Amino acid sequence: MTQSYVAEPYKIKVVEPIAVTTRQQREQYLKEAGYNTFLLRSEHCTIDLLTDSGTTAMSDNQWAGMMLGDEAYAGSRNFTHLQQTVRQYYGFRHVVPTHQGRGAENLLSQLCIEPGDFVPGNMYFTTTRAHQELNGGTFVDIIIDEAHDSQAEHPFKGNVELAKLERLIAEVGAERIAYVCVAVTVNLAGGQPVSMANLRAVKELCGRHGIAVMFDATRCVENAYFIKEREVGFADKSIADILREMMSYADGCTMSGKKDCLVNIGGFLCMNDDELYQRASELVVLYEGMPSYGGLAGRDMEAMARGIVESVDYNYIHHRVSQCRFLADRLTEAGVPIVKPVGGHAVFLDARTFLEHLSQDEYPAQTLAAQLYLEAGVRSMERGIVSAGRNKETGDHHRPKLELVRLTIPRRVYTYAHLEAVAQACSALYRRRQEIRGLKMVYEPKLLRFFTARFEPLG
Ligand SMILES: *Cc1c(COP(=O)(O)O)cnc(C)c1O
């Protein structure tokens, strides 16, 4: 039975009506969108679980901060506030704001990767790897094997396999490794956390070889929550203290503020190294703007600074993870296959098992996402062969072991009743899964194809 049902630690002050559509309308909308949920219009979605990125409901305190935007071109007081807040909660010496996470990834990749370099990481992320490859780097997966098995129960399934990293260092040499990128948590593995012990060990190993460690800190607060819950010695520590310790094992980080900083737009790049900061300050001018605004309005930086403080409130993060667990429990009760254990931002349907009569070339996860929209107007996201893209050398599809559909829970937006409706739609589809046919891709863009690819149903 459902274990935890943590009531919302907020009440509703403003409401936004959502679409109620007929199946006939949804058939039309889906066809127009090329069976790609990214191409659906938001106003045609009843429950939008496409992403938790930038979809957060801001607090009244954040909205109040928006009115205090100092929109000076240089030296905005909101930047000073953001800088102080990041230093306090993340502990890095320098912060460069960017318009969102990938802006920070662009800067970091350009500054630290030479053609021919390797960039090991605990499973790839789409934009992260794209920037690494654009700069001539080669991503190498060093996550533990369990992460690729949707049913393996491991409390820290995002951990780095130290032996894989050591093997790479022995093979190519430490000087060919641009830096080690550790994502906390690992989005594409199902929002799986990394343990404090593992972060410490990675830092120690890299330190011995003179290799920098850069975190993808996008969901670092969720990671801190799991450490508090699961790792011996952390139960009585605050989320803020755990976060600070995590960050002490990195030389810097990229951050998508659209996730754990509780804002609709924003991001930043952090580092301790003065020389790297100097170079980043020069490069950011080219892509984002002055190092004191990096593509953001003063009000956006203010909202992000306030969001960072709210994000480490235990009641907030406890409720967020409980919502994920509620949805997961409902699905499990109905026999629907999901990735286990449940992560911090989403529930991932295991589309390979769900639609086991489809081959990977029939795009099982893409198909399931389309069907879920048709069934109940629920928008989700494919995380399988389409998202994985193609090998840049051979041109073949990357063939990930996991074919997942991500039901991502926006922060502070939906209630348990919405999640119950999602669970019912998934259960109904699961009962008639044998009737579901696959898709074929009819348009494929070169970069990050999942965003704009188009499909048609197979005969
Ligand atoms: C969203 C995300 C990014 C990129 O951030 P944007 O703000 O979308 O540019 C990078 N890494 C992970 C793990 C993410 O989830």
XYZ file of C-alpha atoms and ligand atoms in Angstrom:
474
model
C 0.000 0.000 0.000
C 0.899 3.612 -0.412
C 3.435 4.353 2.283
C 3.765 8.089 2.623
C 1.194 10.741 1.907
C 2.833 13.989 2.868
C 0.439 16.925 2.604
C 1.523 19.901 0.520
C 3.633 22.309 2.608
C 2.014 25.235 0.769
C -1.461 26.446 -0.094
C -2.848 27.719 -3.376
C -3.033 31.479 -3.948
C -3.393 31.656 -7.737
C -4.919 29.065 -10.059
C -4.345 28.380 -13.743
C -7.096 26.536 -15.655
C -6.000 23.465 -17.630
C -7.375 21.939 -20.829
C -10.035 19.258 -20.851
C -10.108 17.621 -24.301
C -11.885 14.761 -26.085
C -10.097 11.729 -27.462
C -11.039 12.829 -30.966
C -9.352 16.208 -30.423
C -6.285 14.541 -28.983
C -5.992 12.247 -32.020
C -5.865 15.347 -34.199
C -3.375 17.193 -31.965
C -1.080 14.187 -31.759
C -1.054 13.723 -35.518
C -0.226 17.417 -36.004
C 2.638 17.009 -33.534
C 4.161 14.118 -35.487
C 3.575 11.786 -32.511
C 6.259 13.682 -30.636
C 5.066 15.008 -27.278
C 7.654 17.830 -27.501
C 5.684 19.224 -30.445
C 2.296 19.298 -28.694
C 0.899 22.634 -27.647
C 0.778 23.176 -23.918
C -2.814 24.389 -24.116
C -3.774 20.940 -25.442
C -2.286 19.082 -22.468
C -4.375 18.298 -19.404
C -1.552 17.196 -17.126
C 1.845 18.228 -18.367
C 4.580 15.928 -17.078
C 6.941 16.589 -19.980
C 9.559 18.039 -17.699
C 10.289 19.564 -14.328
C 12.499 22.103 -16.066
C 11.353 25.672 -15.659
C 7.833 24.481 -14.860
C 8.077 25.277 -11.155
C 5.442 27.345 -9.349
C 7.373 30.144 -7.680
C 6.538 31.205 -4.143
C 4.990 34.537 -3.125
C 8.403 35.430 -1.730
C 10.048 34.825 -5.107
C 7.386 36.858 -6.909
C 7.908 39.669 -4.423
C 11.633 39.485 -5.231
C 10.813 39.868 -8.933
C 9.603 43.390 -8.129
C 13.001 44.202 -6.662
C 14.862 43.595 -9.913
C 17.797 45.957 -10.359
C 17.978 46.083 -14.152
C 21.239 47.983 -14.395
C 23.443 46.689 -17.217
C 26.356 46.117 -14.874
C 26.760 45.427 -11.183
C 23.100 44.673 -10.376
C 22.451 44.197 -6.663
C 20.531 41.034 -7.544
C 23.780 39.579 -8.868
C 25.456 40.347 -5.558
C 22.605 38.600 -3.765
C 22.856 35.577 -6.076
C 26.621 35.433 -5.640
C 26.344 35.542 -1.834
C 23.625 32.894 -1.841
C 25.527 30.531 -4.123
C 28.673 30.961 -2.025
C 26.730 30.242 1.146
C 24.774 27.187 -0.028
C 27.090 25.707 -2.666
C 30.412 26.865 -1.275
C 32.167 27.695 -4.547
C 34.295 30.827 -4.776
C 33.056 32.021 -8.166
C 29.716 32.045 -9.926
C 28.927 33.017 -13.514
C 25.191 33.318 -14.217
C 23.914 31.857 -17.495
C 20.501 31.830 -19.140
C 20.079 28.141 -18.220
C 22.095 24.991 -17.579
C 23.267 24.415 -21.116
C 24.715 27.926 -21.214
C 26.987 26.863 -18.362
C 27.733 23.562 -20.146
C 28.720 25.476 -23.257
C 31.187 27.639 -21.319
C 32.661 24.753 -19.344
C 33.060 22.532 -22.426
C 34.696 25.274 -24.491
C 37.045 26.231 -21.670
C 38.143 22.793 -20.547
C 37.871 20.346 -23.472
C 40.550 20.005 -26.174
C 39.819 17.943 -29.316
C 40.651 14.302 -28.553
C 39.964 14.648 -24.827
C 37.789 12.239 -22.867
C 35.035 13.328 -20.512
C 33.982 10.504 -18.204
C 30.585 10.824 -16.581
C 27.981 8.841 -14.641
C 25.702 8.271 -17.636
C 25.257 10.878 -20.304
C 22.811 13.743 -20.373
C 21.594 14.992 -23.763
C 22.770 18.626 -23.753
C 25.839 17.875 -21.616
C 27.156 15.281 -24.036
C 26.228 17.367 -27.076
C 28.427 20.221 -25.828
C 31.259 17.843 -24.968
C 31.134 16.370 -28.470
C 30.862 19.771 -30.176
C 34.172 20.639 -28.545
C 35.868 17.458 -29.752
C 35.472 15.486 -26.542
C 34.397 11.871 -26.174
C 32.009 10.965 -23.400
C 32.818 7.746 -21.503
C 30.211 6.162 -19.247
C 31.597 5.309 -15.794
C 28.339 4.702 -13.915
C 27.860 1.432 -12.007
C 26.296 -1.373 -14.068
C 23.159 -1.462 -11.912
C 22.135 1.909 -13.344
C 21.466 0.304 -16.718
C 19.135 -2.291 -15.213
C 15.670 -0.851 -14.611
C 14.900 -3.433 -11.919
C 18.140 -3.384 -9.919
C 17.447 -2.026 -6.435
C 20.436 -0.003 -5.270
C 20.180 2.941 -2.881
C 22.733 4.960 -4.882
C 22.274 3.808 -8.418
C 23.944 6.967 -9.744
C 27.336 6.068 -8.242
C 30.523 6.172 -10.265
C 32.234 2.798 -10.734
C 35.717 3.723 -9.596
C 37.261 0.756 -11.413
C 35.858 2.049 -14.730
C 37.399 5.458 -14.087
C 40.737 3.929 -13.086
C 40.732 1.789 -16.224
C 40.136 4.862 -18.405
C 42.929 6.776 -16.686
C 45.294 3.836 -17.238
C 44.240 3.527 -20.888
C 44.323 7.137 -22.112
C 46.332 8.933 -19.414
C 45.146 11.538 -16.947
C 46.250 14.394 -19.227
C 43.720 13.346 -21.889
C 40.843 13.584 -19.407
C 39.335 17.077 -19.534
C 37.536 16.611 -16.217
C 35.207 14.094 -14.622
C 31.564 15.117 -14.806
C 29.441 13.767 -11.956
C 25.699 14.316 -12.164
C 23.869 14.531 -8.849
C 21.272 13.028 -9.382
C 21.404 11.039 -12.650
C 18.440 12.083 -14.737
C 18.550 9.412 -17.440
C 19.025 6.579 -14.966
C 15.728 7.577 -13.388
C 16.775 10.404 -11.072
C 19.149 8.158 -9.132
C 21.384 9.650 -6.436
C 25.114 9.416 -5.770
C 26.271 8.659 -2.234
C 28.484 11.007 -0.233
C 31.040 8.203 0.127
C 31.180 7.835 -3.641
C 31.569 11.586 -4.229
C 34.388 11.626 -1.685
C 36.085 8.653 -3.340
C 35.820 10.141 -6.840
C 37.366 13.380 -5.611
C 40.145 11.492 -3.873
C 40.945 9.386 -6.965
C 40.863 12.405 -9.290
C 42.940 14.437 -6.850
C 45.698 11.815 -7.009
C 45.797 12.156 -10.805
C 45.366 15.914 -10.993
C 41.975 15.634 -12.711
C 39.249 18.184 -11.970
C 35.775 17.088 -10.849
C 32.849 19.113 -12.116
C 29.326 18.355 -10.929
C 26.191 18.627 -12.963
C 24.400 20.028 -9.913
C 20.996 20.318 -11.571
C 19.132 18.190 -8.991
C 21.630 18.388 -6.139
C 18.951 19.096 -3.508
C 17.147 15.873 -4.413
C 20.495 14.091 -4.125
C 21.029 15.609 -0.677
C 17.588 14.369 0.399
C 18.434 10.791 -0.583
C 21.744 10.962 1.270
C 19.899 12.111 4.394
C 17.405 9.296 4.018
C 19.685 6.444 2.998
C 23.314 6.983 3.981
C 24.558 6.126 7.436
C 25.517 9.177 9.456
C 23.386 11.762 7.664
C 19.908 11.276 9.141
C 20.320 14.147 11.598
C 22.077 16.560 9.231
C 20.202 19.363 7.500
C 19.701 19.364 3.727
C 21.798 22.552 3.580
C 24.716 20.929 5.439
C 24.597 17.834 3.240
C 24.537 19.989 0.116
C 27.590 21.931 1.280
C 29.512 18.744 1.966
C 28.579 17.287 -1.435
C 29.827 20.405 -3.193
C 33.094 20.328 -1.238
C 34.039 17.278 -3.353
C 33.894 19.221 -6.626
C 36.061 21.878 -8.247
C 33.010 23.496 -9.746
C 29.608 22.790 -11.214
C 27.113 23.583 -13.909
C 23.603 24.319 -12.703
C 20.234 24.419 -14.369
C 18.333 26.791 -12.088
C 15.163 25.644 -13.846
C 15.280 22.520 -11.694
C 16.453 22.693 -8.105
C 16.688 26.502 -7.848
C 12.909 26.712 -8.241
C 12.802 29.224 -11.088
C 11.372 29.331 -14.594
C 14.644 30.416 -16.210
C 18.257 30.659 -15.111
C 21.439 28.748 -14.462
C 25.056 29.233 -13.483
C 28.594 27.953 -13.699
C 30.694 27.727 -10.541
C 34.366 27.119 -9.929
C 37.016 27.624 -7.280
C 39.889 28.178 -9.697
C 40.643 31.896 -10.208
C 42.200 31.457 -13.625
C 39.260 29.409 -14.919
C 36.902 32.082 -13.589
C 38.867 34.734 -15.445
C 38.537 32.831 -18.725
C 34.852 32.110 -18.103
C 34.204 35.807 -17.466
C 35.695 36.575 -20.864
C 33.817 33.853 -22.743
C 30.430 34.495 -21.139
C 30.348 37.971 -22.687
C 30.277 36.351 -26.120
C 27.404 33.981 -25.445
C 25.308 35.252 -22.559
C 26.267 38.781 -21.516
C 28.259 40.510 -18.790
C 29.564 38.186 -16.049
C 27.189 39.959 -13.660
C 24.014 38.924 -15.487
C 24.826 36.142 -17.958
C 21.641 36.350 -20.021
C 19.346 36.942 -17.062
C 17.323 39.932 -15.961
C 18.052 41.249 -12.465
C 14.637 40.005 -11.331
C 15.455 36.475 -12.566
C 18.640 36.423 -10.497
C 16.682 37.613 -7.466
C 14.087 34.850 -7.907
C 16.887 32.286 -8.254
C 18.671 33.500 -5.111
C 15.437 33.189 -3.127
C 14.665 29.828 -4.752
C 18.025 28.433 -3.622
C 17.139 29.228 -0.002
C 13.654 27.680 -0.305
C 14.999 24.573 -2.026
C 16.912 23.365 1.029
C 13.818 23.479 3.252
C 13.254 19.895 4.366
C 9.450 20.133 4.126
C 9.638 21.204 0.509
C 11.923 18.401 -0.650
C 10.263 15.762 1.529
C 6.902 16.512 -0.074
C 8.404 16.526 -3.572
C 9.937 13.090 -3.237
C 6.736 11.825 -1.560
C 4.728 12.855 -4.619
C 7.006 10.747 -6.809
C 6.546 7.809 -4.460
C 2.778 8.203 -4.417
C 2.612 7.936 -8.207
C 5.051 5.036 -8.230
C 3.050 3.138 -5.599
C -0.171 3.563 -7.541
C 1.489 2.261 -10.710
C 3.090 -0.665 -8.932
C -0.267 -1.652 -7.430
C -1.626 -1.831 -11.000
C 1.314 -3.974 -12.160
C 2.720 -1.267 -14.435
C 6.513 -1.745 -14.876
C 8.570 1.212 -13.625
C 12.219 1.913 -12.892
C 13.231 1.080 -9.339
C 13.967 2.545 -6.944
C 11.986 5.713 -7.622
C 14.101 8.838 -7.998
C 13.479 12.395 -6.901
C 11.907 14.176 -9.843
C 9.999 11.650 -11.863
C 8.613 8.179 -12.263
C 9.958 6.345 -15.281
C 7.796 3.783 -17.059
C 9.814 0.837 -18.345
C 8.570 0.897 -21.944
C 10.627 -2.120 -23.002
C 8.719 -4.328 -20.570
C 5.424 -2.447 -20.951
C 5.441 -2.952 -24.743
C 7.573 -6.086 -24.909
C 6.010 -7.049 -28.249
C 7.720 -4.025 -29.890
C 11.360 -4.029 -31.038
C 13.612 -1.064 -30.224
C 13.343 0.035 -33.881
C 9.614 0.510 -33.376
C 10.392 3.155 -30.721
C 8.595 1.635 -27.729
C 9.095 4.615 -25.398
C 8.123 7.133 -28.067
C 5.028 5.023 -28.766
C 4.054 4.798 -25.116
C 4.418 8.557 -24.609
C 2.144 9.186 -27.603
C -0.424 6.669 -26.327
C -0.510 8.220 -22.883
C -1.363 11.583 -24.391
C -4.103 9.974 -26.474
C -5.508 8.183 -23.458
C -5.832 11.102 -21.051
C -4.081 14.225 -22.301
C -1.055 13.438 -20.132
C 2.174 14.685 -21.661
C 5.357 12.735 -20.895
C 8.785 12.372 -22.487
C 10.660 9.636 -24.320
C 14.013 8.666 -22.848
C 15.160 5.837 -25.076
C 16.645 5.313 -28.502
C 15.318 8.616 -29.879
C 16.876 10.675 -27.065
C 20.128 8.701 -27.294
C 20.752 9.882 -30.887
C 23.411 8.484 -33.189
C 27.081 7.614 -32.837
C 28.942 10.513 -34.445
C 31.518 8.183 -36.062
C 29.430 5.298 -37.376
C 26.101 7.074 -37.806
C 24.299 4.153 -36.124
C 21.683 4.688 -33.456
C 23.033 4.649 -29.917
C 21.076 1.728 -28.476
C 20.477 2.368 -24.762
C 19.452 -0.616 -22.685
C 16.681 1.456 -21.179
C 13.565 2.494 -23.080
C 11.843 4.824 -20.656
C 8.908 7.185 -20.560
C 9.470 9.919 -18.027
C 6.548 11.193 -15.994
C 8.214 14.270 -14.571
C 6.665 16.043 -11.638
C 6.879 19.844 -11.761
C 7.746 21.446 -8.423
C 4.773 22.663 -6.358
C 2.377 22.523 -9.350
C 0.173 19.418 -9.200
C -1.778 17.784 -6.395
C -2.102 14.106 -5.526
C -5.452 14.075 -7.401
C -3.658 14.895 -10.656
C -1.179 12.113 -10.002
C -4.017 9.691 -9.300
C -5.495 10.532 -12.727
C -2.116 9.856 -14.349
C -1.878 6.479 -12.614
C -5.348 5.532 -13.818
C -4.471 6.398 -17.431
C -1.265 4.329 -17.292
C -3.152 1.375 -15.802
C -5.821 1.509 -18.516
C -3.128 1.490 -21.220
C -1.323 -1.356 -19.539
C -4.437 -3.506 -19.536
C -4.752 -3.174 -23.341
C -1.039 -2.985 -24.154
C -1.245 -5.830 -26.695
C -3.292 -3.626 -29.049
C -0.589 -0.935 -29.204
C 1.434 -0.672 -32.450
C 4.795 1.071 -32.842
C 6.001 4.107 -34.803
C 8.394 4.911 -37.638
C 10.527 8.065 -37.790
C 9.741 10.213 -40.825
C 11.834 13.303 -40.014
C 15.126 13.268 -38.142
C 17.069 16.437 -37.260
C 20.847 16.135 -36.908
C 21.325 17.440 -33.351
C 19.266 16.511 -30.273
C 16.740 14.835 -32.534
C 14.215 14.009 -29.828
C 13.125 17.650 -29.607
C 11.783 17.921 -33.167
C 11.729 14.455 -34.790
C 8.410 13.414 -36.380
C 6.818 9.975 -36.486
C 3.933 8.063 -38.059
C 2.128 4.999 -36.773
C 3.231 1.676 -38.274
C 0.628 0.052 -40.549
C 18.027 20.114 -17.605
C 19.341 19.507 -17.446
C 20.484 20.103 -17.992
C 20.427 21.307 -18.900
O 19.870 22.415 -18.305
P 18.930 23.466 -19.074
O 18.595 24.467 -18.043
O 17.751 22.708 -19.606
O 19.747 24.041 -20.200
C 21.705 19.522 -17.717
N 21.799 18.396 -16.981
C 20.717 17.785 -16.459
C 20.886 16.548 -15.654
C 19.457 18.317 -16.682
O 18.389 17.677 -16.187
